[in-house]
Tab-separated table of C-alpha atoms and ligand atoms in Angstrom:
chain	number	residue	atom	x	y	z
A	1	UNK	CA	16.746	-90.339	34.205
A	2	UNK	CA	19.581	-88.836	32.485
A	3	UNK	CA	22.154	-86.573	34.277
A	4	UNK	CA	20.199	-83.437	36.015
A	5	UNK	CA	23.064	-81.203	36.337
A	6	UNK	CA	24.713	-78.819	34.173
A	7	UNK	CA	28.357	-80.299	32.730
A	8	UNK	CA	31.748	-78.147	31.665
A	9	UNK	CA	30.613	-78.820	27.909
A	10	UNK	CA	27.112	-76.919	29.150
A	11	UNK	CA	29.006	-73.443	29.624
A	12	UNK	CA	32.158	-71.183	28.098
A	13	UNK	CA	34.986	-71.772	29.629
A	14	UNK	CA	37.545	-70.313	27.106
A	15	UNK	CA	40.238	-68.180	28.712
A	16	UNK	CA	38.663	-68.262	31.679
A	17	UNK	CA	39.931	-68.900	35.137
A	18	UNK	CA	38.221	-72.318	36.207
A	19	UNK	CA	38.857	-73.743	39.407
A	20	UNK	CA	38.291	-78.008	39.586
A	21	UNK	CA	37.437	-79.672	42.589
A	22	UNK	CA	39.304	-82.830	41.586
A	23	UNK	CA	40.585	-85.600	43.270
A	24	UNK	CA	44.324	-85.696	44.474
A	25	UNK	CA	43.243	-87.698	47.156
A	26	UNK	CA	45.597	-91.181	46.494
A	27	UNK	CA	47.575	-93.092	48.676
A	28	UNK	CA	51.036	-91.762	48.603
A	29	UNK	CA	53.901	-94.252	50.090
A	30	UNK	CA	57.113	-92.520	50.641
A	31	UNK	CA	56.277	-89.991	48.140
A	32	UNK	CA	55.410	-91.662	45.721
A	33	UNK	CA	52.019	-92.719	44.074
A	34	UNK	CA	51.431	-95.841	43.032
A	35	UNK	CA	48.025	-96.005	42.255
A	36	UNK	CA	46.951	-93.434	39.355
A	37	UNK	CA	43.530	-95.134	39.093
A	38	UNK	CA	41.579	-91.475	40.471
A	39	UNK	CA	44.785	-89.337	38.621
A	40	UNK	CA	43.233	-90.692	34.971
A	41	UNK	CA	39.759	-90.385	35.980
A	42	UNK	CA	40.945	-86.827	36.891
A	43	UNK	CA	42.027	-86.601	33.004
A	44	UNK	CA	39.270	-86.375	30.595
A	45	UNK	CA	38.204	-82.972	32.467
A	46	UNK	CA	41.548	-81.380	32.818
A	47	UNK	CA	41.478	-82.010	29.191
A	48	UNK	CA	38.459	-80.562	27.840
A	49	UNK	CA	39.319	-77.632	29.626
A	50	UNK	CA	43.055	-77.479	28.210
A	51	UNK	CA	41.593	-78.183	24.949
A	52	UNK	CA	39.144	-75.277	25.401
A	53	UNK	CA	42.216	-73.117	26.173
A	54	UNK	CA	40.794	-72.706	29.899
A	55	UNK	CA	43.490	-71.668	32.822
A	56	UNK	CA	42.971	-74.141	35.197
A	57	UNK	CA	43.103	-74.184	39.030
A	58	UNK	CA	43.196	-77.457	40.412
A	59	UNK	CA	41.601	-77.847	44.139
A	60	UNK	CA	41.422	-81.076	46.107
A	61	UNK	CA	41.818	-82.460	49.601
A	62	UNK	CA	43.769	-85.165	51.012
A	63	UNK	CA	42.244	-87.363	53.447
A	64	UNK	CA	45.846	-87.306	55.610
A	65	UNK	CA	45.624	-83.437	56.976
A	66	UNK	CA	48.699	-83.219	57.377
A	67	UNK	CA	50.043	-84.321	53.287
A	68	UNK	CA	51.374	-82.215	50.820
A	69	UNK	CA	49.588	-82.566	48.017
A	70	UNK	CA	52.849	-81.439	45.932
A	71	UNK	CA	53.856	-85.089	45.084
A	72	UNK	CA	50.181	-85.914	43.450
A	73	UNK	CA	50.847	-82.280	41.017
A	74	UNK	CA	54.223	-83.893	39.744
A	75	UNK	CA	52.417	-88.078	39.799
A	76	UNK	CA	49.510	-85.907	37.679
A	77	UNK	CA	51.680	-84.102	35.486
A	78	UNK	CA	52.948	-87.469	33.968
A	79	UNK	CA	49.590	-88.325	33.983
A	80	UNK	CA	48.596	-85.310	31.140
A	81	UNK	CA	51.597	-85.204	30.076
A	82	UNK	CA	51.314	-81.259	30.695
A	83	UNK	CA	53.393	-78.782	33.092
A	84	UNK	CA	51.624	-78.881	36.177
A	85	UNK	CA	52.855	-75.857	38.500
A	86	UNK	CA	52.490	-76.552	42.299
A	87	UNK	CA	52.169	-73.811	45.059
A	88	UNK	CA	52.170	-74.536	48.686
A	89	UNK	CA	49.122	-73.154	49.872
A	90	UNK	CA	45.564	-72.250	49.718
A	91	UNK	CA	45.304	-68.841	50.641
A	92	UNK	CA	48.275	-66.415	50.556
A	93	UNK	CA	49.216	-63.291	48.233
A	94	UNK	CA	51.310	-65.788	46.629
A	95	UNK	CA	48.547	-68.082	45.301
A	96	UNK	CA	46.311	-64.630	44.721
A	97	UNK	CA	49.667	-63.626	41.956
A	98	UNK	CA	50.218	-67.000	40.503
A	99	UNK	CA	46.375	-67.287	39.665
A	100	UNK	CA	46.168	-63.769	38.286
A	101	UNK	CA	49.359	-64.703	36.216
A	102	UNK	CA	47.679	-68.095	34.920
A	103	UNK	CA	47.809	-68.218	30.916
A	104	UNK	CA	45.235	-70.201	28.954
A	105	UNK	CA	46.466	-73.890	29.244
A	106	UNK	CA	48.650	-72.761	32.481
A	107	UNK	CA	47.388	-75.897	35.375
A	108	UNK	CA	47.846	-74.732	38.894
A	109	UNK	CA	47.501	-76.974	41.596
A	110	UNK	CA	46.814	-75.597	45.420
A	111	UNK	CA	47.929	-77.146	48.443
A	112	UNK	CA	45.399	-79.553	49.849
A	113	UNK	CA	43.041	-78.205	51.334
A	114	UNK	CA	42.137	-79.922	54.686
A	115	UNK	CA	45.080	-77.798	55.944
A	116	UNK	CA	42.474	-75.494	56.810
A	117	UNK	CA	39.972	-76.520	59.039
A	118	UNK	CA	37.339	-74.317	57.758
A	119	UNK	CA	37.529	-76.792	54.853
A	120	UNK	CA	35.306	-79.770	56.622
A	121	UNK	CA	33.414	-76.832	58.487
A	122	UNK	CA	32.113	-76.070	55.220
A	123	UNK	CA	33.173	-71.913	56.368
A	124	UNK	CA	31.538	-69.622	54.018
A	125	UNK	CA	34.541	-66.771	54.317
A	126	UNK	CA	36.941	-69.564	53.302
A	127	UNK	CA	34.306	-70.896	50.901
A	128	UNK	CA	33.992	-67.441	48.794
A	129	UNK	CA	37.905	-66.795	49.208
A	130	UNK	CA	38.445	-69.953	46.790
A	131	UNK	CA	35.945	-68.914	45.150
A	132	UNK	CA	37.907	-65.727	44.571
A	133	UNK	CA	40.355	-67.228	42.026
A	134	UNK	CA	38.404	-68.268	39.224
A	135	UNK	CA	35.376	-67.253	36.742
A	136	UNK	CA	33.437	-70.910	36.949
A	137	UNK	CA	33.682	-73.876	39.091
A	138	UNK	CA	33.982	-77.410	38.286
A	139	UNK	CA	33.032	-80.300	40.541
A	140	UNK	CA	34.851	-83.053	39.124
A	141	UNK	CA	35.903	-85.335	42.479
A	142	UNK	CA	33.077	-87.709	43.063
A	143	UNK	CA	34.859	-89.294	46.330
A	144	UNK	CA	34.176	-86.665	47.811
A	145	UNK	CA	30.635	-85.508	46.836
A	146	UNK	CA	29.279	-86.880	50.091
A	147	UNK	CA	30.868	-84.330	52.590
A	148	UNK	CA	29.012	-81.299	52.691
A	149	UNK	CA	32.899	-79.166	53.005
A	150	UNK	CA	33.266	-75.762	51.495
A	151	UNK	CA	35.216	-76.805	48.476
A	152	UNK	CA	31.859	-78.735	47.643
A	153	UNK	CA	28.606	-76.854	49.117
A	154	UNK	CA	30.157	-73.284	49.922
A	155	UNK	CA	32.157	-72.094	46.140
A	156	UNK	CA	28.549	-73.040	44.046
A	157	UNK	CA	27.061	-70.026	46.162
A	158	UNK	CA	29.704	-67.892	44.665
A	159	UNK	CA	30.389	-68.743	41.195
A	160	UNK	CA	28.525	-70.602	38.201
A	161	UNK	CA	29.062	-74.533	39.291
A	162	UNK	CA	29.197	-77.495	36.653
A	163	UNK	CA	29.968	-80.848	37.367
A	164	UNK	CA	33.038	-82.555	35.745
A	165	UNK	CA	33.138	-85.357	33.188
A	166	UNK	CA	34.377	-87.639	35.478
A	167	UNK	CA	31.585	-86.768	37.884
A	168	UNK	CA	29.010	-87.373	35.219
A	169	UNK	CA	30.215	-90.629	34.305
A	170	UNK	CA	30.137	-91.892	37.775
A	171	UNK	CA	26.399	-90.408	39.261
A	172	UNK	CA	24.981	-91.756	35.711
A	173	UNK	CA	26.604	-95.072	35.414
A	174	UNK	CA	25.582	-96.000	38.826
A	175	UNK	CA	22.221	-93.925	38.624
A	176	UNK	CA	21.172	-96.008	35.785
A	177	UNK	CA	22.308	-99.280	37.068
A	178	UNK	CA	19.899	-98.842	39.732
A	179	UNK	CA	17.237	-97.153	38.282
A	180	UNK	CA	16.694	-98.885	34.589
A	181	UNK	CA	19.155	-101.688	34.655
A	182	UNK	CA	19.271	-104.755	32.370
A	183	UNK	CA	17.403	-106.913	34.397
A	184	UNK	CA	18.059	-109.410	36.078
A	185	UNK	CA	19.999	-106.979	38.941
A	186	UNK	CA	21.817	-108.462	41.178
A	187	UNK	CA	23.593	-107.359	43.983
A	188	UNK	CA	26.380	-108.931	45.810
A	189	UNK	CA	27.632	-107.734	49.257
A	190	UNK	CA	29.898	-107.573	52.051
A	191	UNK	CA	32.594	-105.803	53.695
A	192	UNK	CA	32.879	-105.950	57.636
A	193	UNK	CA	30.328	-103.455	59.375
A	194	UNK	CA	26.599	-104.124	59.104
A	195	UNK	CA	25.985	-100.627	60.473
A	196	UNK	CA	27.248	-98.768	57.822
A	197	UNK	CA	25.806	-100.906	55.081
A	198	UNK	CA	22.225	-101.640	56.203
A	199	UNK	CA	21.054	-98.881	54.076
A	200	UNK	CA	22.374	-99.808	51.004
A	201	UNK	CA	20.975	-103.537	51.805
A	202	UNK	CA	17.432	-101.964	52.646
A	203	UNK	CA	17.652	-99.914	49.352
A	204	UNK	CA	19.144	-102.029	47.170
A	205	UNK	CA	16.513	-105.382	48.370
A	206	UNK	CA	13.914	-102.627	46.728
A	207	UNK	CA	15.706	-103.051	43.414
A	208	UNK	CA	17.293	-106.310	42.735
A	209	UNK	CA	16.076	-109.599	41.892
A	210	UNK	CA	18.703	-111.262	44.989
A	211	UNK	CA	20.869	-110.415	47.219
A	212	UNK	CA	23.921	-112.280	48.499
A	213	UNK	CA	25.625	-111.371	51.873
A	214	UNK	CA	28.999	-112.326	52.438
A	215	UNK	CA	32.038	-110.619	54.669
A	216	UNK	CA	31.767	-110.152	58.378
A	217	UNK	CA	28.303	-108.602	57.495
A	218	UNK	CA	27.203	-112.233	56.822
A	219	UNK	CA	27.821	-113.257	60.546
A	220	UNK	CA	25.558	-110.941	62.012
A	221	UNK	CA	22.878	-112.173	59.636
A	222	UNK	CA	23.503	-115.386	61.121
A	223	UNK	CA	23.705	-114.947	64.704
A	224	UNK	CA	20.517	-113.437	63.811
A	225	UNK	CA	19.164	-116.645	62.278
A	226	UNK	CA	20.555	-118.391	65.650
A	227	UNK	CA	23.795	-120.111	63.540
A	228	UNK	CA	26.998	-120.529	65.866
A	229	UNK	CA	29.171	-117.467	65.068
A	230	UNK	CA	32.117	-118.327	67.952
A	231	UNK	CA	34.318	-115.426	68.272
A	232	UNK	CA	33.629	-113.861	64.624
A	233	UNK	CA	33.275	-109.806	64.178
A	234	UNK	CA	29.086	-109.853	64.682
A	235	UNK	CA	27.480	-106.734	65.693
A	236	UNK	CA	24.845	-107.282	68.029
A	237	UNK	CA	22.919	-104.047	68.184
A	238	UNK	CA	22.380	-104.808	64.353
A	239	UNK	CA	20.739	-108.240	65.040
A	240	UNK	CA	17.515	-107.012	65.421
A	241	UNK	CA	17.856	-104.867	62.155
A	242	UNK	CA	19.246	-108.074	60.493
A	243	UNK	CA	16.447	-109.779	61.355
A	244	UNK	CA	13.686	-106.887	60.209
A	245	UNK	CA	15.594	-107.296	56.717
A	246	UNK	CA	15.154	-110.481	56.336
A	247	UNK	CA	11.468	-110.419	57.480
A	248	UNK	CA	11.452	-107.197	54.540
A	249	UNK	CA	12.967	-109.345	52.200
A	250	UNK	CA	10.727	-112.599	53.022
A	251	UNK	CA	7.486	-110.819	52.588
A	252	UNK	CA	9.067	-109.143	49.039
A	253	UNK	CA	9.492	-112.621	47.976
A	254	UNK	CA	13.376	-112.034	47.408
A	255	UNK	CA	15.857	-114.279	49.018
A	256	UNK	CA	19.054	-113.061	50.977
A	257	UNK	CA	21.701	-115.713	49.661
A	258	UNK	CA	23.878	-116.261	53.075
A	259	UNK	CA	27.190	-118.464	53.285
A	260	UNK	CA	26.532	-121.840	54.096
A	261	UNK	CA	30.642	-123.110	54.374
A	262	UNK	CA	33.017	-120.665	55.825
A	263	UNK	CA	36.198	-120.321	56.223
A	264	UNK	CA	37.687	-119.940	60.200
A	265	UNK	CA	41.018	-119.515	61.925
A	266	UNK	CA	41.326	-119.532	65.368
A	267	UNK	CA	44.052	-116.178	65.061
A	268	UNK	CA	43.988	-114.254	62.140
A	269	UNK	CA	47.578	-112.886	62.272
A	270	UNK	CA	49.349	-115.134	61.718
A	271	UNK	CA	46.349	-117.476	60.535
A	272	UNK	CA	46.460	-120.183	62.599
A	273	UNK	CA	43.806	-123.360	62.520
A	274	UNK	CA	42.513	-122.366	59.290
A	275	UNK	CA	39.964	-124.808	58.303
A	276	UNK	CA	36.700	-124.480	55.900
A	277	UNK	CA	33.737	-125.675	57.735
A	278	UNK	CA	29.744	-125.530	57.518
A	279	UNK	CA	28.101	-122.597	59.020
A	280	UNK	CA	26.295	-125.139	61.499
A	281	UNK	CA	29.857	-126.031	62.302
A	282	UNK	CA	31.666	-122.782	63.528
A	283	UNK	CA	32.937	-123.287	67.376
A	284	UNK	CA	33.272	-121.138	70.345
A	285	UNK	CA	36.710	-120.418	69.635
A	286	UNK	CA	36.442	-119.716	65.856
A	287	UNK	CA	36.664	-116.569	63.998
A	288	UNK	CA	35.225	-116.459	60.318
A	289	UNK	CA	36.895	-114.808	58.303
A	290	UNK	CA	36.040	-116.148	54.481
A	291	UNK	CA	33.180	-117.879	52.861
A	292	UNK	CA	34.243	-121.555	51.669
A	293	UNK	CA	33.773	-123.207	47.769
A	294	UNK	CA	30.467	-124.262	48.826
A	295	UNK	CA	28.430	-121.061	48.844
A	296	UNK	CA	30.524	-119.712	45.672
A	297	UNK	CA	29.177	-122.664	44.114
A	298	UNK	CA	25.619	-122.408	45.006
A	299	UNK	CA	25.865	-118.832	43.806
A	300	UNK	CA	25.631	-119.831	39.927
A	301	UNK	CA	22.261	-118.537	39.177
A	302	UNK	CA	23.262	-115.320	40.607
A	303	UNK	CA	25.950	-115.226	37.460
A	304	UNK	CA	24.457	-117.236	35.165
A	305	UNK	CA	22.296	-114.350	33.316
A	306	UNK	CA	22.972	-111.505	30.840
A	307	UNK	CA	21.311	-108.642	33.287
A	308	UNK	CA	23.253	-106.487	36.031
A	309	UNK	CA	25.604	-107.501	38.867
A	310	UNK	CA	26.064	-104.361	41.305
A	311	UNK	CA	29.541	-106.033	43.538
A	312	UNK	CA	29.756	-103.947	47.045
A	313	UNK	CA	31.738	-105.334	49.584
A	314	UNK	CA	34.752	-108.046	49.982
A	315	UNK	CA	33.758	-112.006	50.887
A	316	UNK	CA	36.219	-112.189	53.760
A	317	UNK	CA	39.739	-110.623	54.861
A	318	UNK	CA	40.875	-110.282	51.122
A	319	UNK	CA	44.088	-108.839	52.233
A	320	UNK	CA	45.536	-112.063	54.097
A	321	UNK	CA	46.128	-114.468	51.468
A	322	UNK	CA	44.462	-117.739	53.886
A	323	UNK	CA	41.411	-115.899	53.693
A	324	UNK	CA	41.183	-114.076	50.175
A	325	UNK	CA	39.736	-116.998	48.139
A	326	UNK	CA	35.990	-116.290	48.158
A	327	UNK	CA	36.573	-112.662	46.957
A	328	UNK	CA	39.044	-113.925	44.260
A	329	UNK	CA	36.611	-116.274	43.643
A	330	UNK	CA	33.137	-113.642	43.296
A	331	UNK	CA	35.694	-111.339	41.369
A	332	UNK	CA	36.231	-114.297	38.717
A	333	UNK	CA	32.296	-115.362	38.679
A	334	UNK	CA	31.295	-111.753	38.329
A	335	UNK	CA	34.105	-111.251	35.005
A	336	UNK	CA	32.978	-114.825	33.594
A	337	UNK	CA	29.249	-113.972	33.550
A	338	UNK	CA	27.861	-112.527	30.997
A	339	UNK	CA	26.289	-109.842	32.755
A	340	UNK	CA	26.925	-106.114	32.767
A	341	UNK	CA	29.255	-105.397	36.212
A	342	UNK	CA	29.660	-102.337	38.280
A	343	UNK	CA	31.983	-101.962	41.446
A	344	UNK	CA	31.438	-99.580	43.606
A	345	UNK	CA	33.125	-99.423	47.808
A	346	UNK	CA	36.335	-98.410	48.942
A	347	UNK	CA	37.517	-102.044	49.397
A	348	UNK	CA	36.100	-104.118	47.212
A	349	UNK	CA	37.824	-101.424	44.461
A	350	UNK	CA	40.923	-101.856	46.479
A	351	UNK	CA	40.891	-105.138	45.733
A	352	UNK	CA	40.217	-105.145	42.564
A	353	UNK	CA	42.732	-102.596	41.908
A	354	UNK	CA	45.882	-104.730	43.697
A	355	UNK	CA	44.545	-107.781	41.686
A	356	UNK	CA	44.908	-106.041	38.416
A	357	UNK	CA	41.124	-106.561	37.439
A	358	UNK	CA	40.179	-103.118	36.793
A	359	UNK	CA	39.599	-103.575	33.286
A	360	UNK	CA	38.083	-106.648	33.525
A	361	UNK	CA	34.725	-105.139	34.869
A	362	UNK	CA	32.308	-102.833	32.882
A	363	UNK	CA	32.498	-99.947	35.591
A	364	UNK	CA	34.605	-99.780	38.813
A	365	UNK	CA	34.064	-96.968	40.256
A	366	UNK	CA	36.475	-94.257	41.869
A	367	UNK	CA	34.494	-93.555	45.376
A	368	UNK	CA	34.198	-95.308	48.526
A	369	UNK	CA	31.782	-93.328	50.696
A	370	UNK	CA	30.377	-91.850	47.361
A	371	UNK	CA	28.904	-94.517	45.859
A	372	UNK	CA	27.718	-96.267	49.006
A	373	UNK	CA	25.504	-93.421	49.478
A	374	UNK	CA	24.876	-93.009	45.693
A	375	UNK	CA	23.966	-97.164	45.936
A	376	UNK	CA	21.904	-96.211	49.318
A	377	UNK	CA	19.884	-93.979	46.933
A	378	UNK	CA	20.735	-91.045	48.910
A	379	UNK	CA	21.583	-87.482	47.511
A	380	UNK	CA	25.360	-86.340	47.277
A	381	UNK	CA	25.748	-82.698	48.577
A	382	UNK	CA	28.300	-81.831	46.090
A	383	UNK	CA	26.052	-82.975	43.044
A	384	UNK	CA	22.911	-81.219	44.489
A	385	UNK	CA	24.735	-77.992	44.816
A	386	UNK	CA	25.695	-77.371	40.727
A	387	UNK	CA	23.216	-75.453	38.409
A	388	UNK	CA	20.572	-78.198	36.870
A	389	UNK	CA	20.128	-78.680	32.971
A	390	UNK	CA	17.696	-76.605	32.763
A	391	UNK	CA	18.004	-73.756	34.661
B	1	LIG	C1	37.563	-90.936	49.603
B	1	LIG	O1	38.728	-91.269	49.419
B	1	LIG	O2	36.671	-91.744	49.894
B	1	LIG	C2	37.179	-89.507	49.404
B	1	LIG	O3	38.164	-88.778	48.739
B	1	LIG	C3	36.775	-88.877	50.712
B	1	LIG	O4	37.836	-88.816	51.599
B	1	LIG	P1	37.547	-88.646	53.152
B	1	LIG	O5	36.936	-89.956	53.608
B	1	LIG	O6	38.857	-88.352	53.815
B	1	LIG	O7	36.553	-87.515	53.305
């Protein structure tokens, strides 16, 4: 199906004041931003409306509630190459005159907006005062779609809400991965907590040809298949859910691909006693915290095929370099295949991010918690609230 919702190309926006829910949310280190990966997906939307002569007011959070978000308004002005004007707040006479004094082309970023509480208690006063300062409303941040905060639920009561380019791309990139991919579809996990992605394994096992589990998520799948897990990260009010999936997955006739060599330490920091060893072989005393060359390798059918690989979830502790080879090693499999590759997961896009792959993938996409749920096949408040196509 293609995108439901009504898009900023689906209304008139000239001269009018449009406020963007966008997403400044990006790590900032000692004022400075790095990492313009969600500043250019920001871009093509900020665009259409500059090119439409729009007068823009740009709205976002930041996940620290406590950050200005007066660095990311300079970091995005290189970004579009356009004057960016900053003012440090949300609501204030001030930001009432500078929005009534925008220009067509004028950009206008607030301050972020989790210095309000009534932000994440989706507050429907604070809700229809944003909604105050524009005409239309744009939901353009997909990271955020998932919270159900005012910026997201309470301004579409007010005003006429659209989603974003940016938005688009990411619901129907991942939408139709899932729902008409090029088969086969495969899905490779991990990441460390079974609890928060068991429903994204249950969902996903309805959709894919095979699954493989790796990351700390793997041990709990075998403790539950009685393997020797020492002192690794398992969850053990999962194991009876691990085991339920399997049983799900048995009687589907799909198979959950599991490490069979791993790689332990018996510290992590520093690694100490790192040795690669069968999953039969993990001691009392051992932590895993990779999966070894043996599993990559018996992974080739799961690459070797011209269909869909959906990549959720690190192999092991990417971020130590003793334990990063089995997601370097997935990340180069995945690129090397010939099949069509989407990233989605906070992580597993940080990693690929720091290890300069980006481009090498077809889609990576911008959202953590977004596109788990999105890949969970749940609904995203923030999408659900715009105006559909054809209303
Ligand atoms: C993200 O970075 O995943 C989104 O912007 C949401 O941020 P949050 O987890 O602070 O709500």
């Amino acid at each position: 199906m293609d995108f439901t919702k009504k898009t900023v190309k689906d209304i008139d926006v000239r001269g009018k004041r449009v406020i963007v829910r966008t997403m400044l949310n990006v790590p900032i280190e000692d004022g400075k931003i790095d990492d313009t990966m969600r500043l250019q997906a920001a871009k093509p939307t900020i665009e259409y409306l500059l090119d439409q002569g729009a007068r823009v007011v740009l709205i976002s959070h930041h996940s620290d509630k406590d950050q200005s978000l007066e660095p990311v308004a300079a970091a995005l002005a290189d970004v579009l190459n356009h004057d960016v004007s900053f003012i440090p707040s949300v609501l204030s006479s001030d930001v009432e005159r500078a929005v009534n004094a925008l220009k067509p082309l004028d950009v206008l970023v607030l301050e972020n907006l989790r210095f309000h509480p009534e932000e994440e208690q989706n507050d429907d006063a604070f809700a229809r005062s944003l909604a105050a300062y524009g005409d239309i409303f744009v939901e353009d941040d997909f990271t955020a779609c998932h919270r159900a905060h005012a910026s997201l639920v309470g301004i579409p009561k007010y005003l006429p809400a659209v989603a974003g380019l940016g938005l688009e791309l990411e619901v129907d990139t991942i939408t139709k991965a899932l729902e008409h991919p090029k088969k086969p579809l495969v899905a490779i996990t991990g990441g460390a907590k079974v609890s928060t992605k068991i429903p994204i394994l249950s969902f996903l096992l309805k959709k894919v040809d095979s699954v493989f589990v790796g990351g700390a998520m793997a041990n709990t799948f075998l403790a539950a298949l009685g393997k020797p897990v020492g002192k690794s990260l398992v969850e053990h009010d999962q194991i009876d859910l691990a085991n339920k999936i399997l049983e799900e997955a048995k009687a589907a006739g799909k198979t959950i691909l599991l490490p069979v060599d791993v790689v332990v330490a018996s510290e992590l920091d520093p690694p100490t006693n790192v040795r690669t060893i069968s999953v039969d072989d993990v001691g009392e005393n051992d932590i895993i915290a990779d999966v070894g060359p043996q599993t990559i390798g018996q992974l080739d059918e799961l690459f070797n095929h011209e269909g869909t690989i959906i990549w959720n979830g690190p192999a092991g502790i990417f971020e130590t370099d003793e334990f990063s080879g089995g997601t370097t090693a997935l990340a180069d499999k995945i690129i090397s295949s010939g099949a069509y590759s989407l990233v989605g997961g906070g992580d597993t896009c940080d990693f690929v991010d720091n290890a300069g792959l980006h481009d090498k993938f077809n889609f990576v996409s911008t959202g953590g918690g977004a596109s788990l749920e999105l890949m969970s096949g749940n609904k995203l408040p923030g999408v659900e609230a715009l105006l559909d196509k054809e209303a």
